[in-house]
Short mmCIF file of C-alpha atoms in Angstrom, two decimals:
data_model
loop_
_atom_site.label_atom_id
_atom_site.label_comp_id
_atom_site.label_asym_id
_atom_site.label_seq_id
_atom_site.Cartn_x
_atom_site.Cartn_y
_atom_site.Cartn_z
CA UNK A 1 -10.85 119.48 33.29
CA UNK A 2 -13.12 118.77 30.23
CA UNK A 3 -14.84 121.83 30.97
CA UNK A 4 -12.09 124.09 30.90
CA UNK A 5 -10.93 122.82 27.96
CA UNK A 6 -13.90 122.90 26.15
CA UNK A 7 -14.36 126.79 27.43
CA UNK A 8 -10.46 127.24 26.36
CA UNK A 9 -11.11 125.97 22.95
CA UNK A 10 -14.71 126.64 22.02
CA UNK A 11 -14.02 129.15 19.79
CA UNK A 12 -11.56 128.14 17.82
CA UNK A 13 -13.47 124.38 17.22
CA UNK A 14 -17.00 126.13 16.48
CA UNK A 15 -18.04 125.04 13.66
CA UNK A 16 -17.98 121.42 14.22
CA UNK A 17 -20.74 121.77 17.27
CA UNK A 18 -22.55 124.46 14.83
CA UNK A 19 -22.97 121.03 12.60
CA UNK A 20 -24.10 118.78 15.45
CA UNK A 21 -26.27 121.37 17.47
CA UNK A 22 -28.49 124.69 16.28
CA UNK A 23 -26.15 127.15 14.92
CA UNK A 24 -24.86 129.44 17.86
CA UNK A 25 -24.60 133.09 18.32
CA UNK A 26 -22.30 133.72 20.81
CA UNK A 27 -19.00 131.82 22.77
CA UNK A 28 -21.11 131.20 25.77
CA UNK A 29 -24.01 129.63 23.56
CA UNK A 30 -21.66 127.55 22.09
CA UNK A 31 -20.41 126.27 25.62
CA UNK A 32 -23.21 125.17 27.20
CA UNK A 33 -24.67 123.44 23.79
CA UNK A 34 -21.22 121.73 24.24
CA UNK A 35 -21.76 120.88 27.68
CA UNK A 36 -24.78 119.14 27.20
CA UNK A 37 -23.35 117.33 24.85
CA UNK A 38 -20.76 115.93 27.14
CA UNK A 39 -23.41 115.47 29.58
CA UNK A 40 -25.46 113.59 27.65
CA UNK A 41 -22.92 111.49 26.42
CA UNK A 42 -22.03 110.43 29.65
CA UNK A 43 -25.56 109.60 30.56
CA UNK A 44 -25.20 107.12 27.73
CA UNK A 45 -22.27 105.92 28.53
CA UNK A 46 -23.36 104.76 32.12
CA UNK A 47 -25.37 101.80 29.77
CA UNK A 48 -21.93 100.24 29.07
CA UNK A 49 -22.14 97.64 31.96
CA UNK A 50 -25.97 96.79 31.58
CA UNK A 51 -25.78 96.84 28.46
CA UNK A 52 -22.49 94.46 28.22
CA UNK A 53 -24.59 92.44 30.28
CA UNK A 54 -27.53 91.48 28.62
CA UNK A 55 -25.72 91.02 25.66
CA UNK A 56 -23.18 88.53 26.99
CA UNK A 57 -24.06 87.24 30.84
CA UNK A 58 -24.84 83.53 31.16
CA UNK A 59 -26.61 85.00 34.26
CA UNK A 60 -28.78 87.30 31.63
CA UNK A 61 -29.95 84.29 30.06
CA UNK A 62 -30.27 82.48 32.83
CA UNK A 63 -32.79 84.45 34.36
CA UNK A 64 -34.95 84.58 31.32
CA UNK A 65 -35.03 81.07 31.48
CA UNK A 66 -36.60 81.07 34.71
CA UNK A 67 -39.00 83.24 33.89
CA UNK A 68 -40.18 81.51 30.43
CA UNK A 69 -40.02 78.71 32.87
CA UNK A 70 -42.07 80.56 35.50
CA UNK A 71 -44.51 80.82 32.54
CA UNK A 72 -44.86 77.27 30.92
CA UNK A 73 -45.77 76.39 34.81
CA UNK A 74 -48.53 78.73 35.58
CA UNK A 75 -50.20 78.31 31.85
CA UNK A 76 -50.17 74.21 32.95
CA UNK A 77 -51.77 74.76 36.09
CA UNK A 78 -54.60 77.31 34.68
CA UNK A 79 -55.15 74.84 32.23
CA UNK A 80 -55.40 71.91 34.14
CA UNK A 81 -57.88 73.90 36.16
CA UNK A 82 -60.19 75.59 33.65
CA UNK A 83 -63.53 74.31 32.94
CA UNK A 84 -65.64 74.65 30.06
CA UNK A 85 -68.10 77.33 31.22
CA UNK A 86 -65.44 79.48 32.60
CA UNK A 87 -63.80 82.24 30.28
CA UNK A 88 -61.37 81.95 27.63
CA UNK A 89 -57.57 81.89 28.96
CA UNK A 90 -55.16 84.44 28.30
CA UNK A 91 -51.79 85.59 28.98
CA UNK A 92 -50.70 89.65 28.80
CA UNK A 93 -47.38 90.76 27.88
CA UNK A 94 -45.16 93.56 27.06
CA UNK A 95 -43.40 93.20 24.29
CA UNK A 96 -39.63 94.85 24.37
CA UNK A 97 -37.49 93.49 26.56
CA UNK A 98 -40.15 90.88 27.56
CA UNK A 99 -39.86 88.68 24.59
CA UNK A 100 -37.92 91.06 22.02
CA UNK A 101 -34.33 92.61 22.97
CA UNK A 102 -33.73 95.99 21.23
CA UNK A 103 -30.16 95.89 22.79
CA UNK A 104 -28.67 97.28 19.81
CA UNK A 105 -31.02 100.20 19.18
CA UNK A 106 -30.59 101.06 22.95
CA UNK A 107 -27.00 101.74 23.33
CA UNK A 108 -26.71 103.38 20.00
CA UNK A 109 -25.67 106.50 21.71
CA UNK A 110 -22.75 105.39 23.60
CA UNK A 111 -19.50 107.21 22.72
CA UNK A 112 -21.58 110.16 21.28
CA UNK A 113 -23.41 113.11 22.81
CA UNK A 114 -26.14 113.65 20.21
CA UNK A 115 -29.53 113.89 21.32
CA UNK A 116 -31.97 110.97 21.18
CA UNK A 117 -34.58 111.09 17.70
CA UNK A 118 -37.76 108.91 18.20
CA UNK A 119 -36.79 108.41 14.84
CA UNK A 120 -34.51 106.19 15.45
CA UNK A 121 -36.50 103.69 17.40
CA UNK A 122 -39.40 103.53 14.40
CA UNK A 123 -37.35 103.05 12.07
CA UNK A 124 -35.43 99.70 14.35
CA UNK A 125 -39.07 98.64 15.38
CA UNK A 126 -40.14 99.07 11.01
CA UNK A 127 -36.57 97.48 9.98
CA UNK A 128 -37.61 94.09 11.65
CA UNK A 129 -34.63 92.86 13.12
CA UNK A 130 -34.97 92.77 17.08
CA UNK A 131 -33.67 89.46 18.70
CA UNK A 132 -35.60 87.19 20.43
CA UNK A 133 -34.86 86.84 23.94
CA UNK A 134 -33.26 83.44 25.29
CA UNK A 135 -35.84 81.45 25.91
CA UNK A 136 -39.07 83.30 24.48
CA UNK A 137 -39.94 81.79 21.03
CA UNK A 138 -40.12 77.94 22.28
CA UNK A 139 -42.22 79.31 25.84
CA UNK A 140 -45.12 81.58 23.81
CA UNK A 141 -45.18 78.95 20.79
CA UNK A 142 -45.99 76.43 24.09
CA UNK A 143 -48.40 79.01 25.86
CA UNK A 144 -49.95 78.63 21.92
CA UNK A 145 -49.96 75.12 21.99
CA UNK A 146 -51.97 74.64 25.19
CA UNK A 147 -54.36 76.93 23.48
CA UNK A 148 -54.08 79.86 25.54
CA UNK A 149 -54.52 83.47 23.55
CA UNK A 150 -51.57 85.86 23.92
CA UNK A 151 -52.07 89.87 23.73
CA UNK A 152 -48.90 91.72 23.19
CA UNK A 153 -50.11 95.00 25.73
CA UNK A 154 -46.77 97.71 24.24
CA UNK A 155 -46.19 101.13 24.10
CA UNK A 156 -44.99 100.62 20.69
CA UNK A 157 -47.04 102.83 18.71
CA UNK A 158 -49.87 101.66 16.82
CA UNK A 159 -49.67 104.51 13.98
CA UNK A 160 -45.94 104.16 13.53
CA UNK A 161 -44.89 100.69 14.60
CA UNK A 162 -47.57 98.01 14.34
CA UNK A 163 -46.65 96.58 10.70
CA UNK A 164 -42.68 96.36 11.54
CA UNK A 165 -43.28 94.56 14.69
CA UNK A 166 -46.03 91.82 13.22
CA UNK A 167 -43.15 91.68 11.05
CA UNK A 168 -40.60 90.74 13.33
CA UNK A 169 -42.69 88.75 14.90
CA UNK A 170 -43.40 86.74 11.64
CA UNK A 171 -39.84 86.65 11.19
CA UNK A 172 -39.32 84.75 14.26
CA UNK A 173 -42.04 82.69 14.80
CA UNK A 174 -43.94 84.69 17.51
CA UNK A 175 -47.79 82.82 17.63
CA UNK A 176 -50.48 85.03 17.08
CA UNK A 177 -48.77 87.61 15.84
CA UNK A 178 -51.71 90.21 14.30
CA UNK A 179 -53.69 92.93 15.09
CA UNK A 180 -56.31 91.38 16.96
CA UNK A 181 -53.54 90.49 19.72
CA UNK A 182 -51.42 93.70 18.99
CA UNK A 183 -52.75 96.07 21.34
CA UNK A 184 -50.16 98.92 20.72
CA UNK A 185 -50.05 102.51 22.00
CA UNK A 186 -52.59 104.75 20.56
CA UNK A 187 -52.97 108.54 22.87
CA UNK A 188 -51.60 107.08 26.40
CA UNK A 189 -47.97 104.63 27.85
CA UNK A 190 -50.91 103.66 30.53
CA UNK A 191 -51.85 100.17 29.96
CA UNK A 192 -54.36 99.63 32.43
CA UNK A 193 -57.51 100.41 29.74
CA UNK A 194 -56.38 97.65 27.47
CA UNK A 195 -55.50 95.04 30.03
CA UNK A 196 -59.43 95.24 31.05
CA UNK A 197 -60.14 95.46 27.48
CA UNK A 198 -58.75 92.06 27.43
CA UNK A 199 -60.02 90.89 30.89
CA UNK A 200 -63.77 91.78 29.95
CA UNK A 201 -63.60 88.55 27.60
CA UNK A 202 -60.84 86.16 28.90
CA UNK A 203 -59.29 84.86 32.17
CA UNK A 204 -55.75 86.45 32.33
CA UNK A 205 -53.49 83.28 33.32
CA UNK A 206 -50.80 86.22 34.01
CA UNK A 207 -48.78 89.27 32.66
CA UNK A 208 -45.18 89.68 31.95
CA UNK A 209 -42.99 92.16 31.67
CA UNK A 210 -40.04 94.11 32.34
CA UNK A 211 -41.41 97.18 34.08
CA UNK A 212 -43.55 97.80 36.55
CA UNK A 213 -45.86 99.33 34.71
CA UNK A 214 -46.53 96.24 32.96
CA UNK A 215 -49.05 94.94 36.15
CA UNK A 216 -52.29 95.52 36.54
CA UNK A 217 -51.70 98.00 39.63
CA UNK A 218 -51.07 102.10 39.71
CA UNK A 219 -47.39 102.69 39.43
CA UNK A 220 -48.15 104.61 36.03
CA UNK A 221 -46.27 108.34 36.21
CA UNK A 222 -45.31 107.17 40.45
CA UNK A 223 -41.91 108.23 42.24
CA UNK A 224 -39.69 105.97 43.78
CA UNK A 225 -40.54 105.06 46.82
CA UNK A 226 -44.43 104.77 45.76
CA UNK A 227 -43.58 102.59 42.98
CA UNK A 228 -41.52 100.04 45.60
CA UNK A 229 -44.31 100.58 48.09
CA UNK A 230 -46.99 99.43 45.67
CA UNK A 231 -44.72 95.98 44.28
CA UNK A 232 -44.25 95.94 47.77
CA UNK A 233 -47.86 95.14 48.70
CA UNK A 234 -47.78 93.26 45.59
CA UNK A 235 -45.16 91.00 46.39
CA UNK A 236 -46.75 87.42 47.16
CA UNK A 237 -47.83 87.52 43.30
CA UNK A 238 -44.31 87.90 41.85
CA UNK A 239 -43.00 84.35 40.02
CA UNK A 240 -46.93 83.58 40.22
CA UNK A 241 -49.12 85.76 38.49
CA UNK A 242 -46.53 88.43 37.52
CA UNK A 243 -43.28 87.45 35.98
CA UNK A 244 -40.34 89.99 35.77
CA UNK A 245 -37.81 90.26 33.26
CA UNK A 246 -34.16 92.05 33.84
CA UNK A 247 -34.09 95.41 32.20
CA UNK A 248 -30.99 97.78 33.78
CA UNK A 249 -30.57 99.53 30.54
CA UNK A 250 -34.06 102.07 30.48
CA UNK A 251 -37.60 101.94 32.01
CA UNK A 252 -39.94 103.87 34.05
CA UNK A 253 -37.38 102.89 37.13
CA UNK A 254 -35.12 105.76 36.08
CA UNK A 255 -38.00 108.12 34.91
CA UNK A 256 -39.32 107.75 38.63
CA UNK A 257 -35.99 109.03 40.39
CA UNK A 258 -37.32 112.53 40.41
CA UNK A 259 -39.96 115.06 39.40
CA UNK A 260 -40.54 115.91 35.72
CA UNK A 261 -37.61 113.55 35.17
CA UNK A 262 -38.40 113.42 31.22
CA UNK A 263 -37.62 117.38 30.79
CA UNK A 264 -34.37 117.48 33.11
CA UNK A 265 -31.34 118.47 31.55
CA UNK A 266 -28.85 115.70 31.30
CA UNK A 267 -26.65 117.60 33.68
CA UNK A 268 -29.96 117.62 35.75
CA UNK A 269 -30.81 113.84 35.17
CA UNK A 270 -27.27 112.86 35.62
CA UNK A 271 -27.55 114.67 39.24
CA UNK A 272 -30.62 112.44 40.38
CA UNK A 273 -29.29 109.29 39.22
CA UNK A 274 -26.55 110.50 41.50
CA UNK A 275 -28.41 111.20 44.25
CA UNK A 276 -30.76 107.67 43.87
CA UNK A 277 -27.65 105.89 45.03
CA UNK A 278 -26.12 104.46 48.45
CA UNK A 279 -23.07 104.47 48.62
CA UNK A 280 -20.56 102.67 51.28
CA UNK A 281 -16.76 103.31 51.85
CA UNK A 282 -14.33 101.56 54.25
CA UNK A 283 -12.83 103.32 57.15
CA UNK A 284 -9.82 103.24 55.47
CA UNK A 285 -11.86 104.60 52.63
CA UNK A 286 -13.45 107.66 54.64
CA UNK A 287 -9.59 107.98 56.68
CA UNK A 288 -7.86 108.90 53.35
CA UNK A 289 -10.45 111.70 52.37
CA UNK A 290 -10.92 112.68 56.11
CA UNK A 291 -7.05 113.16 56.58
CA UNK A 292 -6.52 114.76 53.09
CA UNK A 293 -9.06 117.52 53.85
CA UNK A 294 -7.93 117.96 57.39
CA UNK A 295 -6.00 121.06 58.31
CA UNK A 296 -3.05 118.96 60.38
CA UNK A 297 -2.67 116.79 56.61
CA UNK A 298 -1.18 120.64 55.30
CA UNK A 299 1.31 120.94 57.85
CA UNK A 300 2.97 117.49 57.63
CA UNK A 301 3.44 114.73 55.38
CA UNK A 302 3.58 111.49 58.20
CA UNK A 303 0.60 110.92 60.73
CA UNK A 304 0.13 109.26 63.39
CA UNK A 305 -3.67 108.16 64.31
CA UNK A 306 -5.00 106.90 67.18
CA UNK A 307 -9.24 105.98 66.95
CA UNK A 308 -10.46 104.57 69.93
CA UNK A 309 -8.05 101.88 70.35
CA UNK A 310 -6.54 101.65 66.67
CA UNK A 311 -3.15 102.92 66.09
CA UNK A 312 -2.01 104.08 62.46
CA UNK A 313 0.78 105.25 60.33
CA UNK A 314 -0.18 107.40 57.81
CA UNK A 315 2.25 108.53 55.01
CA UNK A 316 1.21 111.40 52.21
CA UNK A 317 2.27 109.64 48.62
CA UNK A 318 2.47 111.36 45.39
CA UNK A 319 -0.62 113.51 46.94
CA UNK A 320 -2.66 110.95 48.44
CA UNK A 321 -2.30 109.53 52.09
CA UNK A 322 -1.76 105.68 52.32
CA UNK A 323 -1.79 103.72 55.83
CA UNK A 324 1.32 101.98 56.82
CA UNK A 325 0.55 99.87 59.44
CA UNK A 326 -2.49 99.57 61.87
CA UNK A 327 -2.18 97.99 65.36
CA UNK A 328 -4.02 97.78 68.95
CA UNK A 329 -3.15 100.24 71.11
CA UNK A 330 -3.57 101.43 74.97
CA UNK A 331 -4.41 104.75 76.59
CA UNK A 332 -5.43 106.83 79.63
CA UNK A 333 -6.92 104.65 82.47
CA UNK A 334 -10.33 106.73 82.30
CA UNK A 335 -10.32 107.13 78.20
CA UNK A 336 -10.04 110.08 76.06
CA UNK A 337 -10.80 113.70 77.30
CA UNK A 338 -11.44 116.76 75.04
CA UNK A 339 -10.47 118.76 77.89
CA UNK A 340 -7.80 116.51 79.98
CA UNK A 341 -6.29 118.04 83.35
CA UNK A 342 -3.39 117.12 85.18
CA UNK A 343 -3.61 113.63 86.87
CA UNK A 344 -7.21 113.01 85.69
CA UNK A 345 -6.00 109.93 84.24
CA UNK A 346 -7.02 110.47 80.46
CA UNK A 347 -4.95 111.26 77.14
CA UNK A 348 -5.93 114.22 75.23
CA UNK A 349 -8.19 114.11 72.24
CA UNK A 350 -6.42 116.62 69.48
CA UNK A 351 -3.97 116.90 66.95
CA UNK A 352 -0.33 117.30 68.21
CA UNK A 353 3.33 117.32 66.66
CA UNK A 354 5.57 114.81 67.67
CA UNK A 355 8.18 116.84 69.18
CA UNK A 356 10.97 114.75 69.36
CA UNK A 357 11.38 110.55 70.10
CA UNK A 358 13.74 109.25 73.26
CA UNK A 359 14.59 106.12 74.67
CA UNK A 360 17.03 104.50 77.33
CA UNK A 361 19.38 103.22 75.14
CA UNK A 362 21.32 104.88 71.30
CA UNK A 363 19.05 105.57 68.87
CA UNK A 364 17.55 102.44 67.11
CA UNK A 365 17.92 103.93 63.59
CA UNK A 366 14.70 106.83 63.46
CA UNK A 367 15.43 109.81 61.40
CA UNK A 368 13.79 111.45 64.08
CA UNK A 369 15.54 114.11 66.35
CA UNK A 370 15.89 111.38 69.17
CA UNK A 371 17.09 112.38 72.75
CA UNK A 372 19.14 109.43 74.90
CA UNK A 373 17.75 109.14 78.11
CA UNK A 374 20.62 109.63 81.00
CA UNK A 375 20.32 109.24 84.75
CA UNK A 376 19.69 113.34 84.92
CA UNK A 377 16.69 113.07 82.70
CA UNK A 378 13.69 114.83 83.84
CA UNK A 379 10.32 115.88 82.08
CA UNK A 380 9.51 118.66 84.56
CA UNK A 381 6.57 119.02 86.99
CA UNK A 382 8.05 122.60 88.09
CA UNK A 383 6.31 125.69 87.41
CA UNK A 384 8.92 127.57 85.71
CA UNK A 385 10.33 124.79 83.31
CA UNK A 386 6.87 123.02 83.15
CA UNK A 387 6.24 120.23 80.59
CA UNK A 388 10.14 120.13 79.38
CA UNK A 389 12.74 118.14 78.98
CA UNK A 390 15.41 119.02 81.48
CA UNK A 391 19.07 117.62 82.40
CA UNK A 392 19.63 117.87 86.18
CA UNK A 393 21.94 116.15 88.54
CA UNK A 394 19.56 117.06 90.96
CA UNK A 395 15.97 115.58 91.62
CA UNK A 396 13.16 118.18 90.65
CA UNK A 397 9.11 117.85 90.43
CA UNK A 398 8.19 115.86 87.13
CA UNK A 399 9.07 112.51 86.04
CA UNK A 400 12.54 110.54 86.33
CA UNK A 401 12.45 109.58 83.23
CA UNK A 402 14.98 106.52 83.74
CA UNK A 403 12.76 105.04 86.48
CA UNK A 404 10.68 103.95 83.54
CA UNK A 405 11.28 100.73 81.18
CA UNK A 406 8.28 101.86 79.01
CA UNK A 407 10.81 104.32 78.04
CA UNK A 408 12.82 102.18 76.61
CA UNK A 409 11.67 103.25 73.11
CA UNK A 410 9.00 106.85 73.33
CA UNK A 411 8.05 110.05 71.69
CA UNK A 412 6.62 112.78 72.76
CA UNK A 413 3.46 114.56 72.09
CA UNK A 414 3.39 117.94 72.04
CA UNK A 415 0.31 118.48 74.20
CA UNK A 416 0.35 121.58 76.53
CA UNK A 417 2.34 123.33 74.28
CA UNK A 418 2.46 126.98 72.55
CA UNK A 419 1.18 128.01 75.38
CA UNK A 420 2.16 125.41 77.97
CA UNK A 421 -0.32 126.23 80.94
CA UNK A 422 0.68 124.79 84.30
CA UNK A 423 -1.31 122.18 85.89
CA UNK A 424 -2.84 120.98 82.86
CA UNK A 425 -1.07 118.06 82.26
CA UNK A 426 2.71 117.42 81.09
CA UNK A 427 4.86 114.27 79.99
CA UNK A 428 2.21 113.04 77.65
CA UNK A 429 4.19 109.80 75.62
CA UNK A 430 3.62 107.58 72.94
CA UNK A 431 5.67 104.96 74.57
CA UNK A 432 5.76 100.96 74.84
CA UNK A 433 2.88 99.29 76.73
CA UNK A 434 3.88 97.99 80.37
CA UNK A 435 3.80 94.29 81.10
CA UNK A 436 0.93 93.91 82.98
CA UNK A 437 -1.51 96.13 81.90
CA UNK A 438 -2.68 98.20 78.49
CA UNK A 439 -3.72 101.50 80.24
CA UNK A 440 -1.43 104.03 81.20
CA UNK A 441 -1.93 107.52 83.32
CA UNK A 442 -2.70 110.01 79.92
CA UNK A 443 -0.14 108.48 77.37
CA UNK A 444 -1.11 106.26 74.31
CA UNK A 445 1.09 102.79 74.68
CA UNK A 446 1.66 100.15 72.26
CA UNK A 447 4.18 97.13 72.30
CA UNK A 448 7.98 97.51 72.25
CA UNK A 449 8.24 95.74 69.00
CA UNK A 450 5.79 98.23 67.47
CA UNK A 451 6.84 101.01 68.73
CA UNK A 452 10.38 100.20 67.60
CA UNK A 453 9.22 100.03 63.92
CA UNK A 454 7.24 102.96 64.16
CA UNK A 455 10.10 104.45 65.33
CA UNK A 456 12.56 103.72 62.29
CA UNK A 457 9.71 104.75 59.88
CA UNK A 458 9.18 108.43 61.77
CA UNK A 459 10.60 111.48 60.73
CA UNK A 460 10.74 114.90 62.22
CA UNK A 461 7.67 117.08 61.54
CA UNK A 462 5.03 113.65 62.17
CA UNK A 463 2.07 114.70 64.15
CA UNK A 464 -0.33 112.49 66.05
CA UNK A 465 -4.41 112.71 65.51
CA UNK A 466 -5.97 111.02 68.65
CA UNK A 467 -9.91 111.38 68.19
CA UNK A 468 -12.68 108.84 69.61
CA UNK A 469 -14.22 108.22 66.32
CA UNK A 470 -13.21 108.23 62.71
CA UNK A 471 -15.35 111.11 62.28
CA UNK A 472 -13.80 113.16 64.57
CA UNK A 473 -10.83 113.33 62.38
CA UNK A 474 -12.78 116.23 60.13
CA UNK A 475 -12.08 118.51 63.50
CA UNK A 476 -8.01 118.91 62.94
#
């Protein structure tokens, strides 16, 4: 809808997108620099929940805490353990989102489609002003105290950023906060060159971090399933020698979702973030969609569905269909058949009207055409009146239909009809389930109380779906 409107309109509303965008030549110029717009704001708009997160969730904090925690732990033990002639100890960590939360610099674009300016972030990084994060002053001023070095391994750039953030730092009171522990981005993101920079001279304790790439192991410019392959291997040093930090806003996570990631379109991007996820429906869920794409859903408004051994009422609502009721229910002795003969002791799988409801006694209040069962009533077996309903005073080939109690309340399915082909099958019910038993000779049976309600909630034109499995639905 925002498409079309945007197309309806573009014209007319130019020259505000000529002042947010390059200036445009023509209409259709103007409409995709306006769709990418939209695009991208919705990209930032997916950060709403993260980002509501870290800034507010006890939970947020609370894992921090553990890891800081993690941290204090390990830095004991390696120092409890070092000896004299071994090296120096040292920790690694990133900085942004490991210790520093940029939170407000991050989500800057929500509610707008403009397109992101590294700008932006030096000019957060030179104003100073980045949070700690809950928990990280009080653990690196201990790892400081036990007189451990700490080397803050970022991708912050060295040319650009490294005054504002020793400035921060300073601010907060980060230890060892100067440029002989700054090791900041100089031609490459890839860490791995400075983390042996750092090894060549001192024991690394550990490394923290919030992304992957943050470890001493190849995940640098990796897919997906590589990346989770490698941590994979990796995992008996999580908690130990690397320590994690919650980061759902950005990282190299969502650059690793598909090729060339970084110079996708935001339509483009927006479509593998899309396809990175798993999604799950109930079978009430994936019944609504099934049954409003079905063809039988355009030629009625009230369904009946029988899956397996599940009995449903469906009812189309203001456009959408909404289940009723759902119940056990019985059916032919030797299952369903997708091709059922006469006396083969199955019910038909298909989709079939419901042609008209009966019973032995006045109608119990169904809007339903309903036929009262008298003792002349016959659904014919003869060749000539095959499969129909038919008064006679005298007895004829079919079924009697007053011989039968589970009669006492019925419908019946128009199977075998439109052409009606003789032989292959006839009198096919939904009726009430006998006493003893669930299975019946081709009919579907439930209990007299349910099949009374379903009754006064019918109306002419229902049809019944019976199908095996849910998926089978998609067939009618």
């Amino acid at each position: 809808m925002r498409k079309k409107f945007l197309k309806a309109v573009a014209f007319g509303v130019s020259f505000i997108f000529v002042n947010n965008f390059c200036a445009a030549e023509t209409v259709q110029e103007l409409n995709a620099q306006a769709e990418n717009y939209y695009a991208t704001e919705k990209l930032y708009n997916e950060n709403i929940m993260s980002g509501a997160w870290m800034n507010n969730a006890a939970e947020y904090r609370a894992l921090c805490y553990q890891a800081y925690n993690a941290v204090k732990f390990q830095v004991d033990n390696a120092v409890k353990n070092h000896k004299r002639k071994d090296k120096p100890l040292a920790i690694i960590l990133d900085v942004d989102e490991t210790i520093l939360l940029n939170l407000p610099e991050k989500i800057a674009g929500v509610g707008t489609g403009a397109p992101y300016k590294r700008q932006s972030w030096v000019d957060w990084c030179n104003a100073a002003i980045a949070s700690a994060m809950p928990g990280a002053i009080d653990c690196m001023q201990y790892v400081d105290s036990k007189g451990v070095e700490i080397f803050y391994v970022s991708n912050r750039h060295l040319d650009t950023e490294l005054d504002g953030t020793i400035k921060n730092f300073e601010k907060l009171g980060f230890p060892q906060a100067d440029k002989k522990h700054m090791l900041l981005k100089t031609n490459t993101s890839y860490k791995q060159p400075r983390f042996d920079e750092v090894a060549k001279n001192y024991e690394v304790i550990l490394y923290m971090g919030d992304n992957v790439g943050d470890f001493p192991f190849e995940t640098f410019d990796k897919l997906t399933e590589e990346r989770n392959s490698i941590v994979d291997k990796n995992q008996n040093n999580f908690g130990t020698k690397f320590i994690v930090f919650p980061n759902p806003v950005y990282g190299a996570w969502e650059e690793a979702l598909a090729p060339n990631y970084k110079n996708l379109s935001a339509a483009e991007k927006e479509s593998a973030r899309q396809n990175a996820l798993t999604s799950w429906s109930s079978d009430k869920m994936k019944i609504e969609n099934l049954l409003a794409n079905s063809a039988t859903a355009q030629k009625t408004n009230q369904i009946i569905l029988v899956v397996d051994h599940t009995l449903s009422l469906w009812n189309k609502i203001d456009g959408e269909w909404r289940e009723d009721f759902e119940t056990y229910c019985g059916y032919g002795r030797n299952g369903l058949n997708w091709d059922r003969h006469e006396g083969d002791g199955t019910t038909p799988v298909g989709a079939f009207p419901i042609l008209y409801s009966f019973g032995l006694g006045d109608n119990p209040g169904t809007e339903m055409t309903y036929k009262k069962i008298t003792p002349n009533s016959y659904l014919s077996g003869e060749s000539s009146t095959y499969n129909t309903w038919i008064e006679s005073p005298y007895r004829i080939a079919g079924e009697h239909l007053a011989d039968y109690y589970q009669y006492t309340y019925a419908m019946n399915i128009g199977f075998n009809i439109n052409p009606t082909v003789f032989g292959k099958g006839a009198a096919i019910f939904l009726h009430c389930k006998s006493l003893d038993r669930w299975t019946t000779s081709g009919c579907v049976s439930v209990p007299e109380n349910i099949m009374l309600d379903l009754l006064r909630k019918s109306h002419d034109g229902e049809y019944i779906i019976i199908v095996p499995t849910v998926d089978d639905i998609a067939l009618f």
